GROMACS .gro file of C-alpha atoms in nm:
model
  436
    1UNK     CA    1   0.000   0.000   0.000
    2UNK     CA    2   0.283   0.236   0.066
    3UNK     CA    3   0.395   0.155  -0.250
    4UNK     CA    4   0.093   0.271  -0.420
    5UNK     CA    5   0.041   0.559  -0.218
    6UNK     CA    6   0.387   0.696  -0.333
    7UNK     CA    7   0.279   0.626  -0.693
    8UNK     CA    8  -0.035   0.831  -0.678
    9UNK     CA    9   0.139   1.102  -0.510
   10UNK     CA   10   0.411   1.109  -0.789
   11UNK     CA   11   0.174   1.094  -1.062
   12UNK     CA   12   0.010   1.385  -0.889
   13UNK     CA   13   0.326   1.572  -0.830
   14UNK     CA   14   0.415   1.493  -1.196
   15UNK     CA   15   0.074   1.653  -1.315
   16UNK     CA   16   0.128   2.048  -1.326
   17UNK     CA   17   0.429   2.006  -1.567
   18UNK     CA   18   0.195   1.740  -1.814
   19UNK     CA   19  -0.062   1.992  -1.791
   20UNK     CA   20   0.221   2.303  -1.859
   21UNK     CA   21   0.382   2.091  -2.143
   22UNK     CA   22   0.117   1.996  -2.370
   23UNK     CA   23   0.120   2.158  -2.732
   24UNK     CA   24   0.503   2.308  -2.599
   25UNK     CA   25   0.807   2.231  -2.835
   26UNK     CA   26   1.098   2.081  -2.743
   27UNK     CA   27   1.406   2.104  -2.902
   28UNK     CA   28   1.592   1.799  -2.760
   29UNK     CA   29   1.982   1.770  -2.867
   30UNK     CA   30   2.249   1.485  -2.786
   31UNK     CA   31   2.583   1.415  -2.873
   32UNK     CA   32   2.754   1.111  -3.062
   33UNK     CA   33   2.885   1.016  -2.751
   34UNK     CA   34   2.570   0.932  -2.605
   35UNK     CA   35   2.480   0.668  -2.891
   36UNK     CA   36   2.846   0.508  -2.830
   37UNK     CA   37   2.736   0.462  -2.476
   38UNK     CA   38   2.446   0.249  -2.577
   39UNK     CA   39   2.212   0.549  -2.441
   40UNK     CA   40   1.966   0.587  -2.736
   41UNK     CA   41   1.715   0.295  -2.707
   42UNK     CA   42   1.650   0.456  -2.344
   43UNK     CA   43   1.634   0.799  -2.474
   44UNK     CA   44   1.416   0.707  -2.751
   45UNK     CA   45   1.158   0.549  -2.473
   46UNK     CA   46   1.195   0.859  -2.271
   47UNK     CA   47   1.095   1.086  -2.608
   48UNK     CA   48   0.858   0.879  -2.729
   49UNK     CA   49   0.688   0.950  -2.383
   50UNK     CA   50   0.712   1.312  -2.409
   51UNK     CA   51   0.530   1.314  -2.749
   52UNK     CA   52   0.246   1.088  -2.578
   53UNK     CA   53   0.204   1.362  -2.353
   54UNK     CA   54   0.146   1.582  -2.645
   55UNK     CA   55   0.495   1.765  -2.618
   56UNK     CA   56   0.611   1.825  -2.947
   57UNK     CA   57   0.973   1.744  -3.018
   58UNK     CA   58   1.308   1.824  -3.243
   59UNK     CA   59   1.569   1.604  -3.240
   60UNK     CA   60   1.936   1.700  -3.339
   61UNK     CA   61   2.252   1.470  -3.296
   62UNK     CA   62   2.586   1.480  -3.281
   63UNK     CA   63   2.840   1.290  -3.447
   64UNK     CA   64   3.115   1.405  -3.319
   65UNK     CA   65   3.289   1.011  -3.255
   66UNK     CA   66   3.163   0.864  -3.531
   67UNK     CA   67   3.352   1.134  -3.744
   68UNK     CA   68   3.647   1.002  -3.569
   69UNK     CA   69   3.619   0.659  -3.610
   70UNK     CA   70   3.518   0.705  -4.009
   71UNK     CA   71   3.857   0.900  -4.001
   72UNK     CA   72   4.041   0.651  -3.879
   73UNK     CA   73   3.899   0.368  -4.086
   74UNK     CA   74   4.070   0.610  -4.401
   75UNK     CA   75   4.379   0.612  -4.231
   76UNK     CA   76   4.295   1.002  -4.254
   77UNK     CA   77   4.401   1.257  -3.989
   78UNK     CA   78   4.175   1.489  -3.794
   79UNK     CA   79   4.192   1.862  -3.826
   80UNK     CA   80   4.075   2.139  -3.567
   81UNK     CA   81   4.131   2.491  -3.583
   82UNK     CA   82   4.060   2.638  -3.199
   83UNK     CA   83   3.822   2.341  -3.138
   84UNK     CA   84   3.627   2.372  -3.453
   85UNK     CA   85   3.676   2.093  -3.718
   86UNK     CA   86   3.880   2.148  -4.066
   87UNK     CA   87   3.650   2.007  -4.318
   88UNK     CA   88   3.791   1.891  -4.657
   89UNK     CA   89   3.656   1.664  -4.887
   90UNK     CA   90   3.706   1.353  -4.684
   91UNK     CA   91   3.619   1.484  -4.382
   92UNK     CA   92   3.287   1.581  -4.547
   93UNK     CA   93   3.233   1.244  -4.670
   94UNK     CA   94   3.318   1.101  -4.310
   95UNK     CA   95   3.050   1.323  -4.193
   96UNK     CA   96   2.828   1.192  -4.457
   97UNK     CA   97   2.815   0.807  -4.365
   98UNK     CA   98   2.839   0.896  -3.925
   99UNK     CA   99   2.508   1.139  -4.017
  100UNK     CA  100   2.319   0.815  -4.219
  101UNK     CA  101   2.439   0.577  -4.002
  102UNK     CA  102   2.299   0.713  -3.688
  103UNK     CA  103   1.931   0.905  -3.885
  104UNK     CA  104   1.908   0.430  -3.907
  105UNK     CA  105   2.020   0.387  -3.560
  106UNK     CA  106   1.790   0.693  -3.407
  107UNK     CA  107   1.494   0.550  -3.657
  108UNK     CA  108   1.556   0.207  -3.535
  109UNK     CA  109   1.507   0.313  -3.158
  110UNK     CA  110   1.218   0.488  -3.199
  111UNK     CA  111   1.063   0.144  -3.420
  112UNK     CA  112   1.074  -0.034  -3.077
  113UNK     CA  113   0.759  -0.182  -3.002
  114UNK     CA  114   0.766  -0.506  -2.838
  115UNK     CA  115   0.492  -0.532  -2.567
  116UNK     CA  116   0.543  -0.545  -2.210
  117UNK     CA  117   0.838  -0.221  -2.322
  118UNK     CA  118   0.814   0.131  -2.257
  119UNK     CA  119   0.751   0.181  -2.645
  120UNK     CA  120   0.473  -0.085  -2.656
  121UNK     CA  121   0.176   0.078  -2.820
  122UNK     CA  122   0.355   0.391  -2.969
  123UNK     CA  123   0.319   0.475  -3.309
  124UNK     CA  124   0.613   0.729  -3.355
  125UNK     CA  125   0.736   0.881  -3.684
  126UNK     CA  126   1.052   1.014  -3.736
  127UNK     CA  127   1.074   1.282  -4.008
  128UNK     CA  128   1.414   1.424  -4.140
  129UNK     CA  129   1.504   1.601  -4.456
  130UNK     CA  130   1.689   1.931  -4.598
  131UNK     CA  131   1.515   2.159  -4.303
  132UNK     CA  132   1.861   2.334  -4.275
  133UNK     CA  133   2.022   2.581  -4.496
  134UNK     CA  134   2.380   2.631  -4.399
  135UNK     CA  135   2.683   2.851  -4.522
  136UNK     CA  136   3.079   2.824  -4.468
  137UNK     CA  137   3.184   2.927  -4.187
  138UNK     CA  138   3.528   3.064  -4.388
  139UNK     CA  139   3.854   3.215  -4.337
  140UNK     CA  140   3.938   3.202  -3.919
  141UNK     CA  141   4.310   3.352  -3.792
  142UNK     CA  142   4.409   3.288  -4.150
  143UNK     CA  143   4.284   2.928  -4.153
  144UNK     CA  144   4.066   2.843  -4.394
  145UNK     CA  145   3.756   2.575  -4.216
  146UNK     CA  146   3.664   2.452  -4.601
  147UNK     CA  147   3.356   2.257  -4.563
  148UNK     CA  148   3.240   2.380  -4.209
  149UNK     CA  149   2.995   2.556  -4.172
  150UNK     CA  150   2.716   2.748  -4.002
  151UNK     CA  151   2.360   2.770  -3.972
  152UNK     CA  152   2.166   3.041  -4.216
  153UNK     CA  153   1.798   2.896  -4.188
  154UNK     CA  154   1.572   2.638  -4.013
  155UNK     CA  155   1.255   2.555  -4.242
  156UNK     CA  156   1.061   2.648  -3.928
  157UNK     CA  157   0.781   2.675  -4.188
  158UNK     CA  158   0.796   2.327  -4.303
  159UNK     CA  159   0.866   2.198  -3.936
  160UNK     CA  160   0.555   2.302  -3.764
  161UNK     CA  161   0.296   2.067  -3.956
  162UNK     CA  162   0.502   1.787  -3.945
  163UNK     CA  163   0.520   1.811  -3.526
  164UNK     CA  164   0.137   1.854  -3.583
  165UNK     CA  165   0.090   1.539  -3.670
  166UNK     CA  166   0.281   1.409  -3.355
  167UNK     CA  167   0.602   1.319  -3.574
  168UNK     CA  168   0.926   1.361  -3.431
  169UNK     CA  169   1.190   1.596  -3.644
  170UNK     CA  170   1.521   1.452  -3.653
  171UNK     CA  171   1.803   1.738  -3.775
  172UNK     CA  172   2.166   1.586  -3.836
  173UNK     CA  173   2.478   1.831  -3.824
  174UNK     CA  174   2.482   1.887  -4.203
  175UNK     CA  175   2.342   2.160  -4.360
  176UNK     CA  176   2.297   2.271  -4.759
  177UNK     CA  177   2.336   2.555  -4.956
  178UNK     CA  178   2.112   2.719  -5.233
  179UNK     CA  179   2.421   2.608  -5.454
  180UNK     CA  180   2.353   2.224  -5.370
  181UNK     CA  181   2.694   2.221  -5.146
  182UNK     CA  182   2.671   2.030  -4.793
  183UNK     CA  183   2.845   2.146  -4.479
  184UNK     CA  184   2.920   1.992  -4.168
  185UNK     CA  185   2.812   2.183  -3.877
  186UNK     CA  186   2.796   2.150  -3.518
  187UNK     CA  187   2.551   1.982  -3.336
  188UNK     CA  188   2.505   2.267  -3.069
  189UNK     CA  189   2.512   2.499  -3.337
  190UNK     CA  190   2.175   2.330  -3.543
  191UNK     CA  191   2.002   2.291  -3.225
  192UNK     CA  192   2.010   2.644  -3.062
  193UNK     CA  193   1.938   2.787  -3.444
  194UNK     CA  194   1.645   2.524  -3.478
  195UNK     CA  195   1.526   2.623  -3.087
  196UNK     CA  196   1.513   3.031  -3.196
  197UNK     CA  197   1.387   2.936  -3.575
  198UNK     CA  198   1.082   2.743  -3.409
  199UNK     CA  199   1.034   2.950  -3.121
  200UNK     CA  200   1.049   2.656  -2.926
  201UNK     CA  201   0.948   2.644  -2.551
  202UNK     CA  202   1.263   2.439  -2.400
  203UNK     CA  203   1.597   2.348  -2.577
  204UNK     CA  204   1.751   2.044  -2.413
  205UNK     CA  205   2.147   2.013  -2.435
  206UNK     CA  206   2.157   1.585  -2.301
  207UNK     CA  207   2.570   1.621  -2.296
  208UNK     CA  208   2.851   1.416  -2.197
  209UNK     CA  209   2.954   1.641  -1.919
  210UNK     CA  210   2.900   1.603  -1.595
  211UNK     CA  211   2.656   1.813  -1.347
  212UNK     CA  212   2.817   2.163  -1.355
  213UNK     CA  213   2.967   2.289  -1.022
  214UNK     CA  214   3.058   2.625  -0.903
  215UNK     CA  215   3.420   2.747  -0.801
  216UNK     CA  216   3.363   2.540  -0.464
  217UNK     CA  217   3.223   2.254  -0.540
  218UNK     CA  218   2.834   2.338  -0.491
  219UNK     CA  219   2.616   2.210  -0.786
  220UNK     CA  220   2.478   2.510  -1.011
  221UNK     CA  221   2.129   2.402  -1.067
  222UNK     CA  222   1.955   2.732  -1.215
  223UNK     CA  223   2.118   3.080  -1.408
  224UNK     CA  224   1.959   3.306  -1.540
  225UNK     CA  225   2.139   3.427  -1.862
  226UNK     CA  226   2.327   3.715  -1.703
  227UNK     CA  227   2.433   3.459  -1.429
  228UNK     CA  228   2.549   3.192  -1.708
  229UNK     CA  229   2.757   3.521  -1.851
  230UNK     CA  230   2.941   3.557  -1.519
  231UNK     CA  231   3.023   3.208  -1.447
  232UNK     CA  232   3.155   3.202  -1.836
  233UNK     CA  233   3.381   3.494  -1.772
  234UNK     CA  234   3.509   3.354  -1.473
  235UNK     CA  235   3.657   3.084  -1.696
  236UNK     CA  236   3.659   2.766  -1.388
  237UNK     CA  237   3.405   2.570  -1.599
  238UNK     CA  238   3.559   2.276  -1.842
  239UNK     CA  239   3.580   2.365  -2.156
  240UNK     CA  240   3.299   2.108  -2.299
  241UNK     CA  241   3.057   2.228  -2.007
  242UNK     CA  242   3.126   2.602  -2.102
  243UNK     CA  243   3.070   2.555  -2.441
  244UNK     CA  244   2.728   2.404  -2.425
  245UNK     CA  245   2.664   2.663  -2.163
  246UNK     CA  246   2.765   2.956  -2.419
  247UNK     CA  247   2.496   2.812  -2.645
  248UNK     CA  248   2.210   2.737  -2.384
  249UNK     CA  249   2.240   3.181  -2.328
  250UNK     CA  250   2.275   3.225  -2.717
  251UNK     CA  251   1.935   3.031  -2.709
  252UNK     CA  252   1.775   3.191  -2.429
  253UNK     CA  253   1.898   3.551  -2.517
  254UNK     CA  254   1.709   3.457  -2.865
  255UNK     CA  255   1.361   3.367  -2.757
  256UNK     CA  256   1.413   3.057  -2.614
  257UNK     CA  257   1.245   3.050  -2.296
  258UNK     CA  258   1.453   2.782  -2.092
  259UNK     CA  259   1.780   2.589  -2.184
  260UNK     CA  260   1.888   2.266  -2.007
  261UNK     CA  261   2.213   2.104  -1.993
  262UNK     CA  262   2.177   1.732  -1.856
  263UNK     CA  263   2.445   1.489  -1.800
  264UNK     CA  264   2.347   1.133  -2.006
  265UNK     CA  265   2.526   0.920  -1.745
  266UNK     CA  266   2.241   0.896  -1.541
  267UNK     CA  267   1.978   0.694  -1.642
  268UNK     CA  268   1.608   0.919  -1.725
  269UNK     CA  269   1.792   1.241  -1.703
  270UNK     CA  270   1.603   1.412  -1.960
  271UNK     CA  271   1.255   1.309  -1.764
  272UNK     CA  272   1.375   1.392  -1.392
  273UNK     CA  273   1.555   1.707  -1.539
  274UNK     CA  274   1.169   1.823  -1.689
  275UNK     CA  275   0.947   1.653  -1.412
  276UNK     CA  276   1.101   1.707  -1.100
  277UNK     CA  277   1.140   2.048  -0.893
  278UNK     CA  278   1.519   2.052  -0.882
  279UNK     CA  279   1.587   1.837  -1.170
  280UNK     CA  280   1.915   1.703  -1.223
  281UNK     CA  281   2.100   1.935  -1.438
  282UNK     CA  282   2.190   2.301  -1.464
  283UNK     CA  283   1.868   2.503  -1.607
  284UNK     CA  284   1.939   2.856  -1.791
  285UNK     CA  285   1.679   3.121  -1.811
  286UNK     CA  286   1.658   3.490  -1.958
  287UNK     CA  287   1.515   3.575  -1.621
  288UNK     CA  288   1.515   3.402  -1.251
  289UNK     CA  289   1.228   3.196  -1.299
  290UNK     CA  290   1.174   3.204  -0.925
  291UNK     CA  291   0.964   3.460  -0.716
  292UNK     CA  292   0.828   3.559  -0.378
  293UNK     CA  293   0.593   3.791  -0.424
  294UNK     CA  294   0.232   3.920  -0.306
  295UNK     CA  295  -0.046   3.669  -0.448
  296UNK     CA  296  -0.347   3.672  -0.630
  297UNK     CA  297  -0.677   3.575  -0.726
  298UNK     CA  298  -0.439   3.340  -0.953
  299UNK     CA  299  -0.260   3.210  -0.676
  300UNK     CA  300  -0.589   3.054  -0.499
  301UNK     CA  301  -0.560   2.713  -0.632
  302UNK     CA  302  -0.204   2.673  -0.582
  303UNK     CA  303  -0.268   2.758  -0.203
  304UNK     CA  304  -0.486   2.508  -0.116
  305UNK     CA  305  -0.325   2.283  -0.296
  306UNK     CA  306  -0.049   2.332  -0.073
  307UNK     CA  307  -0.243   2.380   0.254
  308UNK     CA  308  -0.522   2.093   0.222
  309UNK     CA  309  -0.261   1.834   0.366
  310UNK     CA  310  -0.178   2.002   0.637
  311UNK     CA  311  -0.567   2.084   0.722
  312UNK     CA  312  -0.652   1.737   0.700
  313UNK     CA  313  -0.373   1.602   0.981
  314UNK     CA  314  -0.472   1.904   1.205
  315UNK     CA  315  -0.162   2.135   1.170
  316UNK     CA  316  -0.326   2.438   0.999
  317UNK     CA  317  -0.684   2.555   1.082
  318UNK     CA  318  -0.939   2.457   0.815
  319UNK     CA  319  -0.956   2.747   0.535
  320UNK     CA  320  -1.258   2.748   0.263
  321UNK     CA  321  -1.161   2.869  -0.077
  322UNK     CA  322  -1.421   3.173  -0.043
  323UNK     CA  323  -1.226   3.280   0.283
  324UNK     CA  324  -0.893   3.289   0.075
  325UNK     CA  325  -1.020   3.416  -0.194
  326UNK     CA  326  -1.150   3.724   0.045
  327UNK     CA  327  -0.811   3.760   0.215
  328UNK     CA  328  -0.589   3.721  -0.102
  329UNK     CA  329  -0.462   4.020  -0.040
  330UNK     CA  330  -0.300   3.923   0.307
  331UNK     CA  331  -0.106   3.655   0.132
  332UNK     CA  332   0.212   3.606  -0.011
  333UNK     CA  333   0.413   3.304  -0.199
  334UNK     CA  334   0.724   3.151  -0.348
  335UNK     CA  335   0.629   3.052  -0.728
  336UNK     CA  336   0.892   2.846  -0.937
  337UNK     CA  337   0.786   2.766  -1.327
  338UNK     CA  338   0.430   2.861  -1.269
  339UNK     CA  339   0.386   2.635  -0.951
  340UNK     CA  340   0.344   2.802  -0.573
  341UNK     CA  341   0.561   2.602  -0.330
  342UNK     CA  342   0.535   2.803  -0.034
  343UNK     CA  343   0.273   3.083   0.140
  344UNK     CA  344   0.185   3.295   0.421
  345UNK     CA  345  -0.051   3.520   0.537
  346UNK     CA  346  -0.020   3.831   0.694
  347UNK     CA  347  -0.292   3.974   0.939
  348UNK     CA  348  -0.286   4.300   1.054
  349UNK     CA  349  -0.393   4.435   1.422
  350UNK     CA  350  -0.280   4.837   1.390
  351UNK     CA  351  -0.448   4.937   1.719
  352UNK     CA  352  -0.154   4.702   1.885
  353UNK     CA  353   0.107   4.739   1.626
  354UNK     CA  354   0.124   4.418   1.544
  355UNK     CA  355   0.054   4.199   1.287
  356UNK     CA  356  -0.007   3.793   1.320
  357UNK     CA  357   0.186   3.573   1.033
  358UNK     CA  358  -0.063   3.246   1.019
  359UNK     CA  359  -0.073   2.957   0.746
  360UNK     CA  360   0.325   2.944   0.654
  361UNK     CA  361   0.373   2.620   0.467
  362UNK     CA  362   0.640   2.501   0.213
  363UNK     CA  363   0.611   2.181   0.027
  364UNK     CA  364   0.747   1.877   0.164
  365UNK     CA  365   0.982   1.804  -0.134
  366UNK     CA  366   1.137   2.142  -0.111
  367UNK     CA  367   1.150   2.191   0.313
  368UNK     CA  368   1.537   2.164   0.328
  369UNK     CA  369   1.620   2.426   0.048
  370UNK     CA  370   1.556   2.749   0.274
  371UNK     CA  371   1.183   2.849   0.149
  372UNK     CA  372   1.077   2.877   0.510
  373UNK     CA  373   1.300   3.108   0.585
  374UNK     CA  374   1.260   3.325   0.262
  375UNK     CA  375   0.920   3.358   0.308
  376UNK     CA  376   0.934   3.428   0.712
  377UNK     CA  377   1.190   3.738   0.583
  378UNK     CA  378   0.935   3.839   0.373
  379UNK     CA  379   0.656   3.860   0.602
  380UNK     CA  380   0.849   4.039   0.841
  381UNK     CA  381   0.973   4.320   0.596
  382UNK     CA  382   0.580   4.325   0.439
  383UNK     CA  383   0.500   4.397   0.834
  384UNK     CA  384   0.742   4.659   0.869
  385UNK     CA  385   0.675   4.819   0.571
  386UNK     CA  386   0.336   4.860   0.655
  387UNK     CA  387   0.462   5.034   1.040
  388UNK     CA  388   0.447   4.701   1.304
  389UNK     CA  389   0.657   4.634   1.538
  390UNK     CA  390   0.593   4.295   1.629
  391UNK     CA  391   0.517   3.987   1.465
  392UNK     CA  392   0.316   3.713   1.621
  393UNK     CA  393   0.263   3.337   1.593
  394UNK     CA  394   0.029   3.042   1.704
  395UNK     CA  395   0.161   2.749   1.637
  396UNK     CA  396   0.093   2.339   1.802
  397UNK     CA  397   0.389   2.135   1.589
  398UNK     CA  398   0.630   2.422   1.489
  399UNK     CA  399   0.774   2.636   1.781
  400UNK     CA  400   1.108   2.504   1.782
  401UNK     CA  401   1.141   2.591   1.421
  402UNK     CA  402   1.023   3.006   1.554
  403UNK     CA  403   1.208   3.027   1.845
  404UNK     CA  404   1.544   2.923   1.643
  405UNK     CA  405   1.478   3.254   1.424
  406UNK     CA  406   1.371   3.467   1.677
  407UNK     CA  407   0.997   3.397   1.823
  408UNK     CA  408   0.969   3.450   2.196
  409UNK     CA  409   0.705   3.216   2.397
  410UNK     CA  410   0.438   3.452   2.543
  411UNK     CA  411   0.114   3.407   2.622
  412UNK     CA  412  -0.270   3.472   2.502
  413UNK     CA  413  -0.263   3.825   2.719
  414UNK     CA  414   0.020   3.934   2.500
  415UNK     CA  415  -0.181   3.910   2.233
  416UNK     CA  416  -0.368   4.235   2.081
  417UNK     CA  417  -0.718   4.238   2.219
  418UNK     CA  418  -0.885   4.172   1.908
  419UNK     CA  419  -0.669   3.842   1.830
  420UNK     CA  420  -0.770   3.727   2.229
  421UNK     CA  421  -1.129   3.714   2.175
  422UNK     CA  422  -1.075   3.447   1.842
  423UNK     CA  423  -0.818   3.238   2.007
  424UNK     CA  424  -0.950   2.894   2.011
  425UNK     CA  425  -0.902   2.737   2.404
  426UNK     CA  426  -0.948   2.336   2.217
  427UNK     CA  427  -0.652   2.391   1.990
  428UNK     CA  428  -0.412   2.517   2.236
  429UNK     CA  429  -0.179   2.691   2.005
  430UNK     CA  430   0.167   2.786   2.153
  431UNK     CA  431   0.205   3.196   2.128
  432UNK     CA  432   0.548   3.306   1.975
  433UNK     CA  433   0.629   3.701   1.931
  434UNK     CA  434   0.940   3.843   1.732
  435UNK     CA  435   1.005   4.207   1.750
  436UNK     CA  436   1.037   4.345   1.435
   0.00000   0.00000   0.00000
């Protein structure tokens, strides 16, 4: 039974972000690497998923290893310019079988369908083609790059029907010119130009790097793009992990309205990345996508959302949705992607100068991040603000938790007048008082 009870909770928890990502596009982009890693038959489950959901997605691959290996097969040498490939003739035709080896491999996956399988049941097309125009990149420091090139155009255009129809669109790291000439390109390249082109809602970088850290040590989970701009001038990130970082903010700064950057080492990456709170890879926005904030009329759902549990075991008084919906206005929460995770009202006494800070509650899966806190700062500067100097609490589970930040036990007689006469004698609430 406990078993089932966590299922139905996760399917619940899981059910915001369905509802937010139907009829979104996703541009989702992986290196060779991953495919040499025996990744892809996973990945393809985990896609084929998203479009079931009704997510719409772009694929783009690398081929960055397969190059290689057609190189060496040629007895033909490898040349880079600053990290950028030198593409002559038989480069290009190196880059020619990797690409139509793995558009098979990548179709393959996604014509899984034995039953009792992830992709039992699904019916998924893959649809790839001439969607990008390219052009040489040129003359760099003097050296000419030959055959690589850059992206010009994404048939956005052409694109859109086809993910309509709940196809998939698979984009390899060639591109052609008006002239009929083919250039290799980058796969980071195709997918941040396909991203802006389509004006797609995430772009998805599923990389060989690990999780990226900070200076000491600390995961970096979320940027927004002028915090992915510091950490790249501060030059401590690898160089793969700053280069796919680099393109995430091109993407962003573009239109794009959130990057990701997910290590393929762990298995589901790309799902607990997109249906889990803190994901499991480094997410890059134009803008914090967090906020603490007064709510709204909005905002009513999400609270009792959060709030009904506690209600139900006793901790919180009972609140009906007509009595929040009249005192809106006295809360405030802590909103990240379009979900509240935390709340707390504010109710004034002015006759006392004080002001009583009742229904604070953060969600269970977030508790050890700091949210409490956040929000008990912000109550106390929203009472301040408005001229109190004191800030009361009644609490039965929590007091430890107050009197660690500041609360003082007190009694019902140190309570304004007003706030005596409601106190409920059955409940028993502890009185805490912080001066502001």
């Amino acid at each position: 039974m406990e078993t089932s009870h966590q299922f139905v909770q996760w399917l619940r928890s899981v059910a915001p972000y369905i509802h937010a990502f139907r009829g979104k596009t996703f541009v989702v982009a992986f290196p060779g690497e991953l495919v040499v890693a025996g990744a892809l038959t996973v990945l393809a489950q985990d896609l084929s998923l998203l479009v079931a959901l009704g997510i719409r997605v772009v694929i783009v691959h690398g081929s960055r290893p397969q190059v290689a290996e057609q190189l060496a097969l040629r007895n033909v040498e490898g040349r880079f310019h600053n990290g950028i490939r030198i593409t002559d003739t038989a480069a290009l035709e190196c880059a020619k079988e990797a690409a139509g080896e793995l558009r098979l491999d990548i179709e393959a996956a996604f014509s899984q369908g034995l039953p009792n399988t992830p992709m039992s049941n699904a019916a998924i097309r893959i649809i790839s083609g001439n969607f990008v125009t390219a052009r040489p990149l040129g003359v760099i420091d003097g050296v000419d790059l030959e055959l690589t090139g850059i992206t010009r155009k994404v048939a956005a255009e052409t694109i859109h029907p086809i993910l309509a129809t709940d196809s998939i669109v698979l984009l390899s790291p060639l591109g052609f010119s008006p002239t009929g000439e083919v250039f290799n390109l980058t796969m980071e390249d195709v997918a941040v130009s396909a991203a802006i082109a389509l004006h797609a809602d995430k772009l998805i970088f599923i990389s060989e790097t690990p999780m990226m850290v900070d200076e000491g040590g600390a995961e970096i989970r979320e940027l927004s793009s002028h915090q992915a701009e510091a950490v790249l001038q501060a030059g401590f990130l690898p160089g793969d992990a700053a280069y796919y970082l680099k393109e995430a903010v091109k993407a962003c700064s573009n239109g794009v309205e959130r990057a990701h950057i997910v290590p393929f080492a762990m298995d589901g990456s790309a799902m607990l990345e997109l249906f889990t709170h803190d994901g499991v890879g480094t997410m890059i926005t134009h803008e914090n996508l967090e906020s603490l904030r007064k709510a709204n009329i909005d905002d009513v759902g999400g609270i009792i959302k959060l709030i009904e549990p506690l209600e139900a075991d006793g901790t919180l008084v009972k609140r009906g949705r007509e009595l929040i919906e009249r005192e809106i206005d006295n809360f405030s929460v802590i909103e990240h992607d379009g979900v509240i995770f935390g709340c707390a009202a504010l109710y004034p006494f002015p006759a006392s100068k004080m002001a009583e800070m009742a229904c604070l509650t953060v969600n269970p899966e977030v508790q050890t991040q700091g949210d409490g806190e956040r929000i008990l700062r912000h109550m106390e500067n929203r009472a301040r603000a408005a001229g109190y100097n004191k800030l009361f609490v009644l609490t039965t589970r929590t007091s430890h938790w107050f009197q660690k930040r500041g609360f003082v036990p007190a009694s019902v007689e140190d309570l304004p007048k007003d706030r005596q006469k409601m106190y409920n004698w059955q409940r028993k609430s502890q009185v805490l008082i912080k001066p502001l």
